PDB file of C-alpha atoms in Angstrom:
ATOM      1  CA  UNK N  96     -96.093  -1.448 -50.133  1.00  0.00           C
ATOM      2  CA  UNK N  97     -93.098  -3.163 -51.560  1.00  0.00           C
ATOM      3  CA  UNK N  98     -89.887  -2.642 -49.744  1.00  0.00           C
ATOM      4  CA  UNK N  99     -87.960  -2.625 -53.272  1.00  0.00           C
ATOM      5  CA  UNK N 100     -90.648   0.476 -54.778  1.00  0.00           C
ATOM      6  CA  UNK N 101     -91.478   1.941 -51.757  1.00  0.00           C
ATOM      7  CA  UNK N 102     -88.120   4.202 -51.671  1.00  0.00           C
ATOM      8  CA  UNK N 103     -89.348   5.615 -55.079  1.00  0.00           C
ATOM      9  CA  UNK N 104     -92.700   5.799 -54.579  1.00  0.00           C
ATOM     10  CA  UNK N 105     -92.466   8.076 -51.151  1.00  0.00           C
ATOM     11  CA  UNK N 106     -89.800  10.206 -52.981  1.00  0.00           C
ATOM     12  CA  UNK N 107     -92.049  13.038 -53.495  1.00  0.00           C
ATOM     13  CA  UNK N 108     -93.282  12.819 -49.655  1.00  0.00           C
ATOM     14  CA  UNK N 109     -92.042  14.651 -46.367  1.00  0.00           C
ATOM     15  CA  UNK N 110     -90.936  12.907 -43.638  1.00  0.00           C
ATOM     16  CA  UNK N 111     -93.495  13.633 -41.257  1.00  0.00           C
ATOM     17  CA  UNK N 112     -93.811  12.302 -37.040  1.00  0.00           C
ATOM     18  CA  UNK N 113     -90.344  12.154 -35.110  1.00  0.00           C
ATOM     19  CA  UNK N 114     -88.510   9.316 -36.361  1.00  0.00           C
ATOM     20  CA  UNK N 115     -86.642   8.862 -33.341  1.00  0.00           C
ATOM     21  CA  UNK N 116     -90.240   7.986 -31.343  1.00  0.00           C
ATOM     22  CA  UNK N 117     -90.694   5.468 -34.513  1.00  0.00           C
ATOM     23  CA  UNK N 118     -87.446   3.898 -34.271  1.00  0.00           C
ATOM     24  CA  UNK N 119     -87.962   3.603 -30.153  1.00  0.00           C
ATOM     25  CA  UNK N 120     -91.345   2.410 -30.619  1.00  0.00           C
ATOM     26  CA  UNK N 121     -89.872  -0.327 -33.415  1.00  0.00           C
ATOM     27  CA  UNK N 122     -87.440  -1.083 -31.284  1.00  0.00           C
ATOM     28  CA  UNK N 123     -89.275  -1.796 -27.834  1.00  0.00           C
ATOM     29  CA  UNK N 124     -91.649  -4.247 -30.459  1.00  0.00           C
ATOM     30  CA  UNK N 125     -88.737  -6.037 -31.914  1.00  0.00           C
ATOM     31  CA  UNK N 126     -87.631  -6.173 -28.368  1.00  0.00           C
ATOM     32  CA  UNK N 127     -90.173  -7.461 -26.981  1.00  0.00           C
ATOM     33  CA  UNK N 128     -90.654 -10.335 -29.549  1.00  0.00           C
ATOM     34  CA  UNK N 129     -86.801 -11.193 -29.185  1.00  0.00           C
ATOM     35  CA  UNK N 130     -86.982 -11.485 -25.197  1.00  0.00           C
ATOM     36  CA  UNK N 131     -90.334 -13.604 -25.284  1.00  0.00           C
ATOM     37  CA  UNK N 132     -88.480 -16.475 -26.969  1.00  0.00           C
ATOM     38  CA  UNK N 133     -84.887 -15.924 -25.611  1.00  0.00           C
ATOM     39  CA  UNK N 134     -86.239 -15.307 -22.013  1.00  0.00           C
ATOM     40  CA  UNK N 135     -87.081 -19.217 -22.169  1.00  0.00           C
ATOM     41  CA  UNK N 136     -83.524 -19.725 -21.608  1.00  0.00           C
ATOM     42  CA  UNK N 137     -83.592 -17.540 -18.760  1.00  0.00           C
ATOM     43  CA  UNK N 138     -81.415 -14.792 -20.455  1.00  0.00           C
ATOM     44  CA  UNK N 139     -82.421 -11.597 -21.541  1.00  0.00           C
ATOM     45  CA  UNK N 140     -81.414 -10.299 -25.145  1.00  0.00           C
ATOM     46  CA  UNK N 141     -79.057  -8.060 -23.790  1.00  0.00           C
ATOM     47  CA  UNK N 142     -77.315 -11.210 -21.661  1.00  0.00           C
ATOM     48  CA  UNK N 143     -77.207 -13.138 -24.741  1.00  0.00           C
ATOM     49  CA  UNK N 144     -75.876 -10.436 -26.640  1.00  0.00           C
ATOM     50  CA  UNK N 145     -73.178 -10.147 -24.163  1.00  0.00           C
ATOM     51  CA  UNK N 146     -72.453 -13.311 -24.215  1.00  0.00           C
ATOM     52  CA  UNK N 147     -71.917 -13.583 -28.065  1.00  0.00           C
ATOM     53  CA  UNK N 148     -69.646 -10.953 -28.117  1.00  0.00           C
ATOM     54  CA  UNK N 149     -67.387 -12.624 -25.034  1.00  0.00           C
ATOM     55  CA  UNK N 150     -67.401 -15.930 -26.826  1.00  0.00           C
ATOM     56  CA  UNK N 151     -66.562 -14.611 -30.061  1.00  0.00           C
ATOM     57  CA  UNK N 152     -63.450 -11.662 -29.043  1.00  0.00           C
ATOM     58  CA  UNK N 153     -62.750 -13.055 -25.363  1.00  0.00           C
ATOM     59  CA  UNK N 154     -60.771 -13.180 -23.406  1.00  0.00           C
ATOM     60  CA  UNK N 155     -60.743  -9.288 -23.796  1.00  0.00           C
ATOM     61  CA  UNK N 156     -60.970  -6.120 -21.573  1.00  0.00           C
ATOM     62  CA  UNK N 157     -64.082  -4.581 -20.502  1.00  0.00           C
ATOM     63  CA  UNK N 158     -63.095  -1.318 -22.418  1.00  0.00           C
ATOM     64  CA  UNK N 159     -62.682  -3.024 -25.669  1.00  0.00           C
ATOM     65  CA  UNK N 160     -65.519  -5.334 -24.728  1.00  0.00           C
ATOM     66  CA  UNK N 161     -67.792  -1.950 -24.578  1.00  0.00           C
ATOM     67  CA  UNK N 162     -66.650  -0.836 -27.626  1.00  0.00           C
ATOM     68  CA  UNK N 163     -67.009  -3.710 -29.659  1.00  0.00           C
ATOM     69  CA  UNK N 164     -71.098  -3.628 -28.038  1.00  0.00           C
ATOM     70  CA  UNK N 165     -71.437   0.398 -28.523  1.00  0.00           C
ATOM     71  CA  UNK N 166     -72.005   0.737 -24.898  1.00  0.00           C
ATOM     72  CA  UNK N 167     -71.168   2.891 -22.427  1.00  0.00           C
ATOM     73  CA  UNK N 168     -68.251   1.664 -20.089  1.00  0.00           C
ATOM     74  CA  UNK N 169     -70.803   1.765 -16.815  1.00  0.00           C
ATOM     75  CA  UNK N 170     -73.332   0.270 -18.929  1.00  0.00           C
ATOM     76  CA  UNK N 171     -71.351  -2.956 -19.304  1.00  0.00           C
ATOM     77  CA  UNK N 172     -70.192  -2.878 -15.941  1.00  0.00           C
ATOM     78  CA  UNK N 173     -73.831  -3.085 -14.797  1.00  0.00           C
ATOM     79  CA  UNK N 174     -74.736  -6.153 -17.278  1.00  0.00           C
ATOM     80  CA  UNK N 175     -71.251  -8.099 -16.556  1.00  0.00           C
ATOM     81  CA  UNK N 176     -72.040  -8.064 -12.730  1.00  0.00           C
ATOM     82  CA  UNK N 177     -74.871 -11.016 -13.161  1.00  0.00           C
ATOM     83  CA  UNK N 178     -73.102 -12.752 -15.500  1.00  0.00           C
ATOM     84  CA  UNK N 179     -70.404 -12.832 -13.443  1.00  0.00           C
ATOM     85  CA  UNK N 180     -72.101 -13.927 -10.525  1.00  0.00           C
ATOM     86  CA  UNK N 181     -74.292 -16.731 -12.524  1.00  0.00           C
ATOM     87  CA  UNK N 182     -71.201 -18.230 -13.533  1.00  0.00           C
ATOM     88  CA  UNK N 183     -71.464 -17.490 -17.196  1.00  0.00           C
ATOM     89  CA  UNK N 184     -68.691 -15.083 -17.508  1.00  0.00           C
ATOM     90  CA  UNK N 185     -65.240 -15.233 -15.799  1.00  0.00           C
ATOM     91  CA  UNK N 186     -63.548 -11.634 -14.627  1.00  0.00           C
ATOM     92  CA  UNK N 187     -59.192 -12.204 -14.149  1.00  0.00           C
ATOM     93  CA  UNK N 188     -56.211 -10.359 -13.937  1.00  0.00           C
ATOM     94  CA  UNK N 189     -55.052  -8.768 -17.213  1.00  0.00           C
ATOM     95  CA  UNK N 190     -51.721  -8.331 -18.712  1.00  0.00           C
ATOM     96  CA  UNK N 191     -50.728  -5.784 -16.182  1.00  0.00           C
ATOM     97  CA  UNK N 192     -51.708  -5.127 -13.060  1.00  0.00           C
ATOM     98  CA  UNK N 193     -54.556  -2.489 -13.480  1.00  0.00           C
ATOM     99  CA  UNK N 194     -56.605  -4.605 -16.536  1.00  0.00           C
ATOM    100  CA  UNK N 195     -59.061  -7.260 -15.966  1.00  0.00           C
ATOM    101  CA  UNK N 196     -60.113  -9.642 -18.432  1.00  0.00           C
ATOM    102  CA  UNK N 197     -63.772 -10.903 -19.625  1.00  0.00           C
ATOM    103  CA  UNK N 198     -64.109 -14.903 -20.865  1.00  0.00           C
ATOM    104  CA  UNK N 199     -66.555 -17.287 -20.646  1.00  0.00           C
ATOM    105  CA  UNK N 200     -67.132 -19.625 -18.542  1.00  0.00           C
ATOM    106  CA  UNK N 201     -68.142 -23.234 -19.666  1.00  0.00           C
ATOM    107  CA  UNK N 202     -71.443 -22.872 -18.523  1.00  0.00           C
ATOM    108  CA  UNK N 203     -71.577 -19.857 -20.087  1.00  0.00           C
ATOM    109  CA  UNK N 204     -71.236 -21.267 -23.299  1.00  0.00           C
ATOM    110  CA  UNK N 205     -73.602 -23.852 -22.346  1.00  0.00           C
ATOM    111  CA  UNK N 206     -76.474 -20.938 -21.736  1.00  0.00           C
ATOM    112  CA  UNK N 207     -75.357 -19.310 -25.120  1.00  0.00           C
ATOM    113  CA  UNK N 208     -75.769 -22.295 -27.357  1.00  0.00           C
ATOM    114  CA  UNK N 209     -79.443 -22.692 -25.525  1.00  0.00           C
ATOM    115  CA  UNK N 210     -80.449 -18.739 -25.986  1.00  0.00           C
ATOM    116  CA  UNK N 211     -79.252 -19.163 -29.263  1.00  0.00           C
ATOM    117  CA  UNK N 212     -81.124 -21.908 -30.530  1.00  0.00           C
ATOM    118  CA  UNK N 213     -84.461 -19.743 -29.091  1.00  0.00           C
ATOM    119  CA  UNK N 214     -82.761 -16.402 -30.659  1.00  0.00           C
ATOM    120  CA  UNK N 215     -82.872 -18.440 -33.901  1.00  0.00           C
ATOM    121  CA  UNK N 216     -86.977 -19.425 -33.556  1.00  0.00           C
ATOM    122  CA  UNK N 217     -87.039 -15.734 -32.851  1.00  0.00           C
ATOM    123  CA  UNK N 218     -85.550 -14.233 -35.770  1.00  0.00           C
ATOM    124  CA  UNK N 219     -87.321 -17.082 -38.210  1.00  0.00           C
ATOM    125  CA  UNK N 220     -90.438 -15.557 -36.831  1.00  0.00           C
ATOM    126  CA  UNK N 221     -89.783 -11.768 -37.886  1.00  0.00           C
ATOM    127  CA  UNK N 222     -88.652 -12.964 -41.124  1.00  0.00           C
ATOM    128  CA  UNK N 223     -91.731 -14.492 -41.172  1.00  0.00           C
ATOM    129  CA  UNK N 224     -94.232 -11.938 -39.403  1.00  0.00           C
ATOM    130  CA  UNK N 225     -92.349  -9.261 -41.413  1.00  0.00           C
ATOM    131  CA  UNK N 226     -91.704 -10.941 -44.599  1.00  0.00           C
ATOM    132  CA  UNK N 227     -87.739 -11.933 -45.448  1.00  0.00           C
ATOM    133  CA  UNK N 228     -87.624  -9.064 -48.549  1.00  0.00           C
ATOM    134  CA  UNK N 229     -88.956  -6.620 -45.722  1.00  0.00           C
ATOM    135  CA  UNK N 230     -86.002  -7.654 -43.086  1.00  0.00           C
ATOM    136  CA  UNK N 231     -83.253  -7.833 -45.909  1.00  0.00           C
ATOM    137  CA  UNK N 232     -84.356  -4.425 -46.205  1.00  0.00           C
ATOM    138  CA  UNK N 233     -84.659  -2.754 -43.182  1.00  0.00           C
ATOM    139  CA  UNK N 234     -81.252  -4.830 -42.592  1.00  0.00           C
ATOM    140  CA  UNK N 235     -79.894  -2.953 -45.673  1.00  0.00           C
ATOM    141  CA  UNK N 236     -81.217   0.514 -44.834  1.00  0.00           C
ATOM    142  CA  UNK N 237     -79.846   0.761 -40.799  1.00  0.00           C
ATOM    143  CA  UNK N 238     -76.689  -0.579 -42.165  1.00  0.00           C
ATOM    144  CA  UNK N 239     -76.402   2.322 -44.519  1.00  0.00           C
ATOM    145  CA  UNK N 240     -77.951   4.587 -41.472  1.00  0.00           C
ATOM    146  CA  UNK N 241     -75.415   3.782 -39.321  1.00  0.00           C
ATOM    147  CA  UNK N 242     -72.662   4.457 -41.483  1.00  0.00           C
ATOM    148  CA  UNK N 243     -74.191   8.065 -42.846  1.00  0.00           C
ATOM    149  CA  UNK N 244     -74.866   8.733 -38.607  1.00  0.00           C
ATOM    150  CA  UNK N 245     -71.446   9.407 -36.923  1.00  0.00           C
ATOM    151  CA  UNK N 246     -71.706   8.949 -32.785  1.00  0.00           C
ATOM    152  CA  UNK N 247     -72.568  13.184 -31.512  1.00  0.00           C
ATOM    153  CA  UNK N 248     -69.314  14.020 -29.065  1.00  0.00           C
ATOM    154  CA  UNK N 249     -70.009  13.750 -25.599  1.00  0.00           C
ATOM    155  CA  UNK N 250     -73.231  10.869 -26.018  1.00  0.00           C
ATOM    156  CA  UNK N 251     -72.399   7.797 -25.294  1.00  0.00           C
ATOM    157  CA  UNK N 252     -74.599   4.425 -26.730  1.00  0.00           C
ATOM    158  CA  UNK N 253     -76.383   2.568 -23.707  1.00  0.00           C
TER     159      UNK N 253
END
């Protein structure tokens, strides 16, 4: 089905299934696909994720840093702690006393620019398995899901 008619043509039709066991099973695919080519850097996608973000709003604190991901402070806590001790990322003393700062380190940037030239194969072989109209929708339709889906009170993103 065409991702451009296929919003009209299943306009008559019920949602049926849990779309929140199609989304995780999506998601664990698109995982999956994404860590077999990053992993050949030795990150996983969640590493190199982290590691984009750093490089792009660091030096910043790890409470903004979560934020800007959508994770849950202990969440990134967990994930810095290897990065830290690879020597990727860089923990030091904030503007006050009590605050820490996240940067990256040299070879931190070094390991990014590698993960990201296999993140790139990666996502050049969705568009392809999937088709680039496909992924410019799907792209299109989470963006608008996201915005229409405000975060529920009291659950955090992991």
């Amino acid at each position: 089905m065409n991702p451009v008619t296929s919003a009209s043509a299943l306009s008559g039709l019920r949602p049926q299934g849990c779309t929140n066991l199609k989304l995780r099973q999506l998601m664990r695919r698109v995982t999956q696909h994404y860590d077999a080519e990053v992993g050949k850097s030795g990150l996983k996608g969640t590493q190199y994720s982290l590691l984009s973000y750093v490089l792009k709003l660091g030096p910043i604190r790890p409470g903004d840093l979560a934020r800007e991901m959508m994770v849950d402070a202990s969440t990134l806590t967990r994930n810095l702690k290897p990065m830290v001790a690879a020597g990727w990322l860089a923990l030091a003393p904030g503007g006050d006393g009590r605050s820490r700062l996240v940067s990256i380190t040299d070879a931190g940037r070094q390991k990014r620019a590698e993960a990201q030239r296999r993140w790139r194969v990666a996502q050049e072989g969705l568009n392809q398995l999937l088709g680039s109209d496909r992924v410019l929708a799907l792209h299109a339709l989470m963006d608008e899901a996201l915005e229409r889906l405000s975060p529920v009170p009291g659950v955090h993103d992991e």
